[in-house]
XYZ file of C-alpha atoms in Angstrom:
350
model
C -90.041 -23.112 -29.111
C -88.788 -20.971 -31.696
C -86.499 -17.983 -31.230
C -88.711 -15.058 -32.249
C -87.186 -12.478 -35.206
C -87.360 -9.164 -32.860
C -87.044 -8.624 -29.238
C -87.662 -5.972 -26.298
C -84.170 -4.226 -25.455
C -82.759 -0.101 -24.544
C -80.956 1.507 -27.017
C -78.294 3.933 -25.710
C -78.894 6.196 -28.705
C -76.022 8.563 -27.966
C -74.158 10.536 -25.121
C -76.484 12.172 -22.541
C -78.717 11.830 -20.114
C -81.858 9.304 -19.521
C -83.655 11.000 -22.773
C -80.534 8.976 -24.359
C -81.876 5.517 -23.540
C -85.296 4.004 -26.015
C -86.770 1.735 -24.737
C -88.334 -0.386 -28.305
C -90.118 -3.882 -28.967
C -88.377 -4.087 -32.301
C -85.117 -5.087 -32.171
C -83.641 -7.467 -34.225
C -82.600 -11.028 -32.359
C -78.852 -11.349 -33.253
C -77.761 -14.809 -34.693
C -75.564 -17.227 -33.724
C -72.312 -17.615 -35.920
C -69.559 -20.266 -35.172
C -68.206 -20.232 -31.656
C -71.362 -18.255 -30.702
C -74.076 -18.460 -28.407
C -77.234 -16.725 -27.858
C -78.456 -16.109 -24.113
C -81.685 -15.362 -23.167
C -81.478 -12.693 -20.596
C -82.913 -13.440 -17.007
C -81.169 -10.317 -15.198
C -79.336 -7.605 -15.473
C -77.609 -5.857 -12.760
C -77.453 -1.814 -12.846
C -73.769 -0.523 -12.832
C -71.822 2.982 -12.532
C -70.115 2.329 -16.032
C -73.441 1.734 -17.710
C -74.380 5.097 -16.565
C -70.595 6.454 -16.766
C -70.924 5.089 -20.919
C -74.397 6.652 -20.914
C -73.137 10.239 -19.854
C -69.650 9.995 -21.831
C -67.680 10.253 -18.265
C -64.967 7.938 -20.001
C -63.782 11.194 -21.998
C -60.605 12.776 -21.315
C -62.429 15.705 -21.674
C -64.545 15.839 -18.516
C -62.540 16.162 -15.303
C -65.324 16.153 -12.803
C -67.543 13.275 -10.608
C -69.847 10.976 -12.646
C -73.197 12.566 -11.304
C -71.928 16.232 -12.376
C -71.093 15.876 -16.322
C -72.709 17.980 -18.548
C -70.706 18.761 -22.058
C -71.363 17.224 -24.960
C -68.271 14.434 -25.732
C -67.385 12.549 -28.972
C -65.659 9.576 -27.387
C -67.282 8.434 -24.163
C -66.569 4.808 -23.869
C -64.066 2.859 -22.139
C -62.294 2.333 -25.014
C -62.763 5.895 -27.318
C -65.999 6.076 -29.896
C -69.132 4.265 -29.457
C -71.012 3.028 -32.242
C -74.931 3.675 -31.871
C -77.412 2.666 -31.319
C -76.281 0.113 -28.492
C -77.309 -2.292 -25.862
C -75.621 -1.710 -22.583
C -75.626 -4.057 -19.886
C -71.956 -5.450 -18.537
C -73.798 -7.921 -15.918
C -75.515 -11.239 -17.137
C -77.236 -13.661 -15.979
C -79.086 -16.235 -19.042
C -80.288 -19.114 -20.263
C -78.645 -20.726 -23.418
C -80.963 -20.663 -26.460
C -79.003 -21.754 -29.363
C -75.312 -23.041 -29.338
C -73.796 -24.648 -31.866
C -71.888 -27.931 -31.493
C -68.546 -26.726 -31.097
C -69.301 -24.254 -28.261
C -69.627 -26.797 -25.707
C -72.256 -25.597 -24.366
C -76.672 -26.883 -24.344
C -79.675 -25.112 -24.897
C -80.929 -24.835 -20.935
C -78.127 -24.112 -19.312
C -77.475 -21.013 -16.908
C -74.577 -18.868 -17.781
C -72.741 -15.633 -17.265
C -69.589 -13.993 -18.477
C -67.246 -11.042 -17.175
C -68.037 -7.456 -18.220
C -64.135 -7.554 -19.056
C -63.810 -9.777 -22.400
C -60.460 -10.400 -23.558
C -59.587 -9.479 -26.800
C -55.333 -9.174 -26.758
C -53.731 -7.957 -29.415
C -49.901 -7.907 -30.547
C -48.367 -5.408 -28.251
C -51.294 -4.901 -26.167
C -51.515 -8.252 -23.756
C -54.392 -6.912 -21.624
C -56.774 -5.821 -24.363
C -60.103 -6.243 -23.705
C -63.366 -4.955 -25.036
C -66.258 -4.765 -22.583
C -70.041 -6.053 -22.898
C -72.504 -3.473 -23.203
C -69.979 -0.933 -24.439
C -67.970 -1.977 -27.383
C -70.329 -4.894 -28.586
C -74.092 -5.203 -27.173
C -74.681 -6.188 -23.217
C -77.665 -7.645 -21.267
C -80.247 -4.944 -21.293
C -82.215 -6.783 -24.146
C -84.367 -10.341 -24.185
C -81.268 -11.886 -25.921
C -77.745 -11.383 -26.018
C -75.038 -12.697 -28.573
C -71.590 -14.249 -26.797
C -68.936 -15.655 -27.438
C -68.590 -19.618 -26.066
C -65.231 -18.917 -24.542
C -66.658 -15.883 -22.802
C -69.036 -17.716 -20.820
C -69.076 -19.793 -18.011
C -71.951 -22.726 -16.599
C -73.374 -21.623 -13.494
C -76.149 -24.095 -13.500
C -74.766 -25.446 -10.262
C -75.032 -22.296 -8.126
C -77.811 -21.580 -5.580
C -78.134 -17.973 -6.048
C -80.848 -16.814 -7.990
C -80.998 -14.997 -11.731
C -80.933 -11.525 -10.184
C -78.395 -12.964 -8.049
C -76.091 -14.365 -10.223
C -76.421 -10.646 -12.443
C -75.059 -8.911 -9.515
C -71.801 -10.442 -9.466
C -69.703 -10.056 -12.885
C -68.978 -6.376 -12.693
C -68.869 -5.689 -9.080
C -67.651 -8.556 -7.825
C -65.445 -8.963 -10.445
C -64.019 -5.567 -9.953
C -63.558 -6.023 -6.793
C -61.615 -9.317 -6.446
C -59.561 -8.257 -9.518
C -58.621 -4.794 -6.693
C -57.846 -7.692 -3.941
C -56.139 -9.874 -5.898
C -53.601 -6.783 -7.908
C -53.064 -5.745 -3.984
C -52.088 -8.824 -2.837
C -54.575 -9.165 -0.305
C -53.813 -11.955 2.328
C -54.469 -13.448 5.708
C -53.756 -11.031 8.447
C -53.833 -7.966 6.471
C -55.676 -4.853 7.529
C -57.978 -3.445 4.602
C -59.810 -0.089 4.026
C -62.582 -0.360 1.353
C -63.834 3.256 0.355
C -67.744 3.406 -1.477
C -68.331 0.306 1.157
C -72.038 0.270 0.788
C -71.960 0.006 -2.904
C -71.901 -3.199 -5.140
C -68.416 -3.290 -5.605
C -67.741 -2.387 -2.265
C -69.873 -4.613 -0.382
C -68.486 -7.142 -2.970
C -64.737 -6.372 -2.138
C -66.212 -6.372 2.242
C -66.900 -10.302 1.156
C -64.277 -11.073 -0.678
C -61.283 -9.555 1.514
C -62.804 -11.411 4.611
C -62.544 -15.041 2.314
C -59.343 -14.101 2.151
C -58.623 -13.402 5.566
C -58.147 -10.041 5.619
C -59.843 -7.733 8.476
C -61.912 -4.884 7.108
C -63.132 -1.683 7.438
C -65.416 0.571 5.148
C -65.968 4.428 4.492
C -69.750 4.815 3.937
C -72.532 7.276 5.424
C -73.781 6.323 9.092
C -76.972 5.402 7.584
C -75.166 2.438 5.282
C -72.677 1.461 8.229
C -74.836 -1.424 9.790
C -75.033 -3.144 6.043
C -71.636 -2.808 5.526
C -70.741 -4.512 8.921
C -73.385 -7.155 8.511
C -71.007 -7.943 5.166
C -67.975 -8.492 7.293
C -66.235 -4.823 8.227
C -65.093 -4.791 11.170
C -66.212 -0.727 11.576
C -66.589 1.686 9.294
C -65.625 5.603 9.131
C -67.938 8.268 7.515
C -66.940 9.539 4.324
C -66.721 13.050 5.394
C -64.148 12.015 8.537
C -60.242 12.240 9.039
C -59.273 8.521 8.474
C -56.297 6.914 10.904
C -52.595 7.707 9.238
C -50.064 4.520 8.912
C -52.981 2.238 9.910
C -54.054 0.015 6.758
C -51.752 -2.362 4.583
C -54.156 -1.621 1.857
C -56.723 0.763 0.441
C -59.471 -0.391 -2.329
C -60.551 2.744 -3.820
C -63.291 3.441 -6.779
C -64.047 7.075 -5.113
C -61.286 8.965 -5.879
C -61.954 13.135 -5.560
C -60.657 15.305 -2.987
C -60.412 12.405 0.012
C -57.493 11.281 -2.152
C -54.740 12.348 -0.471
C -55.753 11.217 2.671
C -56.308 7.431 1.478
C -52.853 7.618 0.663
C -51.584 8.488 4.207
C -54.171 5.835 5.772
C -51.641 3.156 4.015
C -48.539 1.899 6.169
C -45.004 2.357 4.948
C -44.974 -0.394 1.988
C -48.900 -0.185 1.733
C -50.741 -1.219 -1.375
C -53.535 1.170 -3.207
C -55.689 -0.134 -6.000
C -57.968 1.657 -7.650
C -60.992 0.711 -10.281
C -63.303 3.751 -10.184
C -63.251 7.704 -9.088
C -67.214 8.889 -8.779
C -66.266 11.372 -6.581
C -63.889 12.654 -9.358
C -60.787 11.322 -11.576
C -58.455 14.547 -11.107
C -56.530 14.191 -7.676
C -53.989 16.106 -5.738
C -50.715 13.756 -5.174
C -47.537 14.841 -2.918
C -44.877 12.477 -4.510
C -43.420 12.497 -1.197
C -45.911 10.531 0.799
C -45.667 8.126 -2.241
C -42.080 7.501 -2.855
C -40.771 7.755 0.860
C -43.210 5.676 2.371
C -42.844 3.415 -0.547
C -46.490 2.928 -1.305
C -47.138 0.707 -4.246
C -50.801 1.917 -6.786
C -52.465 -0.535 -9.152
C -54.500 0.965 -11.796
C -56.421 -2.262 -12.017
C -59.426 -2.622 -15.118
C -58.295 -5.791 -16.960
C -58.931 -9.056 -15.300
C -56.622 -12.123 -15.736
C -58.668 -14.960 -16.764
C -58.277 -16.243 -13.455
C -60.448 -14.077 -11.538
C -63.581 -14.469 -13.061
C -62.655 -18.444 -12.974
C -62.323 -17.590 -8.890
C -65.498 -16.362 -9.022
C -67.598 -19.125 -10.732
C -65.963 -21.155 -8.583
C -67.362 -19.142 -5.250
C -70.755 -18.816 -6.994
C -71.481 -22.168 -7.927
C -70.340 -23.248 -4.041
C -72.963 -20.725 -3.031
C -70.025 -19.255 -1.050
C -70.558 -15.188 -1.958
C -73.904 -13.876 -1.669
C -74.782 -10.254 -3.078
C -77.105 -7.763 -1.321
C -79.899 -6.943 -3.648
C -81.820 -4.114 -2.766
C -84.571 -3.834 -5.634
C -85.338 -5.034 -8.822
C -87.364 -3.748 -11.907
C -88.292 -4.103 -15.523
C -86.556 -3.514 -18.265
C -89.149 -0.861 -19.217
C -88.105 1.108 -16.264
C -84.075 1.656 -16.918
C -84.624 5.542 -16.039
C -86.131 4.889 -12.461
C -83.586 2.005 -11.706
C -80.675 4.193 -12.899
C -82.086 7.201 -11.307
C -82.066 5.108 -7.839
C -78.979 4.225 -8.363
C -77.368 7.636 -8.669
C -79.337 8.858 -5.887
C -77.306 6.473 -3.151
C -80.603 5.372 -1.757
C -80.110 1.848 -1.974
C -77.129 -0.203 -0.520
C -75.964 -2.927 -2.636
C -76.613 -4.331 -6.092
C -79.935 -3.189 -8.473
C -81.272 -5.567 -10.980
C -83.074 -5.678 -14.338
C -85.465 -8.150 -15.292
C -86.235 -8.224 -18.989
């Protein structure tokens, strides 16, 4: 069957709020060039940074949580300036439609691709541009990528909206785990537990034979502990000082401190996200004399995604989905989203 000259897709038209997505039956099907392949989308999954791009969080500019932005910024994106319109969407999940030769790769196959796609430069070894922010993502019928960006997932059990669940938040989260070192034996506190990365990194740090436990709302605890946490505190309570070996944040915001002081002497802190706010209050002291180690963790060796095709296509991670919806209706599955009402992953189905 023919690839058809326009396709149904959202166009992020500029900074803002949902008014800033257009939803349009007209868009142009990219084409293939050398090394290129074009993916028909089966799912999308629903992600903090596609809303974080949306709002223009990624500016310097705004200090304050993701859900509480409202200034106008120039420069919004992970990596400065966006160019609009543009197709969001970090997570994939697709069918190859055209592929030339040289890619290696068949029309038929099942593919996906980290949101992180490295792009080094001279001086810069962890460049990377990301999908759905500097070139177009997965929110559209097709999407354009490159052949050494994506990986066959034929193999794996888990289903289309499955498989979309997994490149952002899981591979967030075992690119936290694996910058902290996480091992056998260690004790690990995972804070925004009930969310996709979280109840990504809850599955990931028990593979690797870590014990877990996760700060969520009561409400969320028994999902997080049916992932693998071994208990879980409420986000609003004193956590235990000198009692983890590591902390996996993407919260951030005023429980900061106290993360910090849940480490032991030595402990590890990685962070990938700060919803509850970027701009944190530090005492140098409980850093530097307890010798606690942070990773600022966003690019992703090659060899964590690899990790992860590896676990998919063994069927041996599993994401929670919680709902999934048209394309059509971005707003209402980005609205649910920001509202916390659903634990786990959301999915688009274009």
């Amino acid at each position: 069957m023919a690839v058809p000259r326009v396709m149904q897709g959202v166009h992020l038209t500029r900074h803002g709020g949902p008014e800033a997505l257009e939803f349009r039956a007209d868009i142009p099907v990219p084409q293939p060039g050398p090394g290129q392949v074009l993916v028909r989308v089966a799912a999308a999954g629903v992600n903090n940074t596609d809303i974080n791009t949306r709002v223009g969080w990624y500016s310097p500019d705004v200090t304050g949580a993701t859900d509480a932005v409202d200034q106008e910024v120039d420069a919004g994106g992970w990596g400065g300036a966006l160019e609009f319109p543009r197709i969001q969407g970090g997570d994939l999940c697709g069918i190859v439609e055209l592929a030339g030769p040289e890619t290696g790769f068949q029309p038929g196959q099942r593919v996906t691709c980290p949101i992180n796609l490295p792009r080094p430069r001279p001086g810069n070894p962890t460049g990377f541009i990301a999908l759905g922010s500097e070139i177009d993502g997965a929110f559209a019928q097709y999407c354009l990528v490159e052949a050494s960006d994506l990986y066959d997932v034929s193999a794996s059990p888990l289903s289309d909206a499955e498989i979309a669940a997994i490149p952002c938040a899981f591979g967030t989260a075992e690119n936290l785990l694996t910058r902290a070192g996480v091992t056998t034996g260690h004790k690990v506190l995972i804070t925004g537990a009930s969310g996709g990365v979280g109840l990504a990194a809850v599955q990931l740090a028990r593979l690797r034979g870590a014990t877990v436990w996760g700060v969520t709302s009561p409400a969320k605890a028994d999902v997080v502990k049916d992932q693998g946490a071994t208990d879980t505190f409420d986000r609003n309570a004193p956590l235990p000082k000198d009692m983890f070996d590591v902390v996996i944040d993407v919260v951030g915001g005023p429980a900061w401190p106290d993360l910090i002081l849940s480490l032991k002497p030595g402990g590890q802190y990685a962070v990938s996200g700060a919803i509850a706010g970027p701009i944190v209050q530090a005492d140098l002291r409980d850093i530097y004399l307890r010798d606690i180690t942070i990773h600022g963790c966003t690019h992703q060796a090659f060899e964590v995604f690899g990790r992860l095709v590896e676990l998919m296509n063994a069927g041996r991670i599993k994401p929670l989905i919680s709902k999934t919806y048209p394309l059509r209706d971005i707003t209402k599955a980005q609205a649910d989203f920001q509202s916390k009402t659903f634990a786990g992953k959301l999915v688009l189905i274009p």
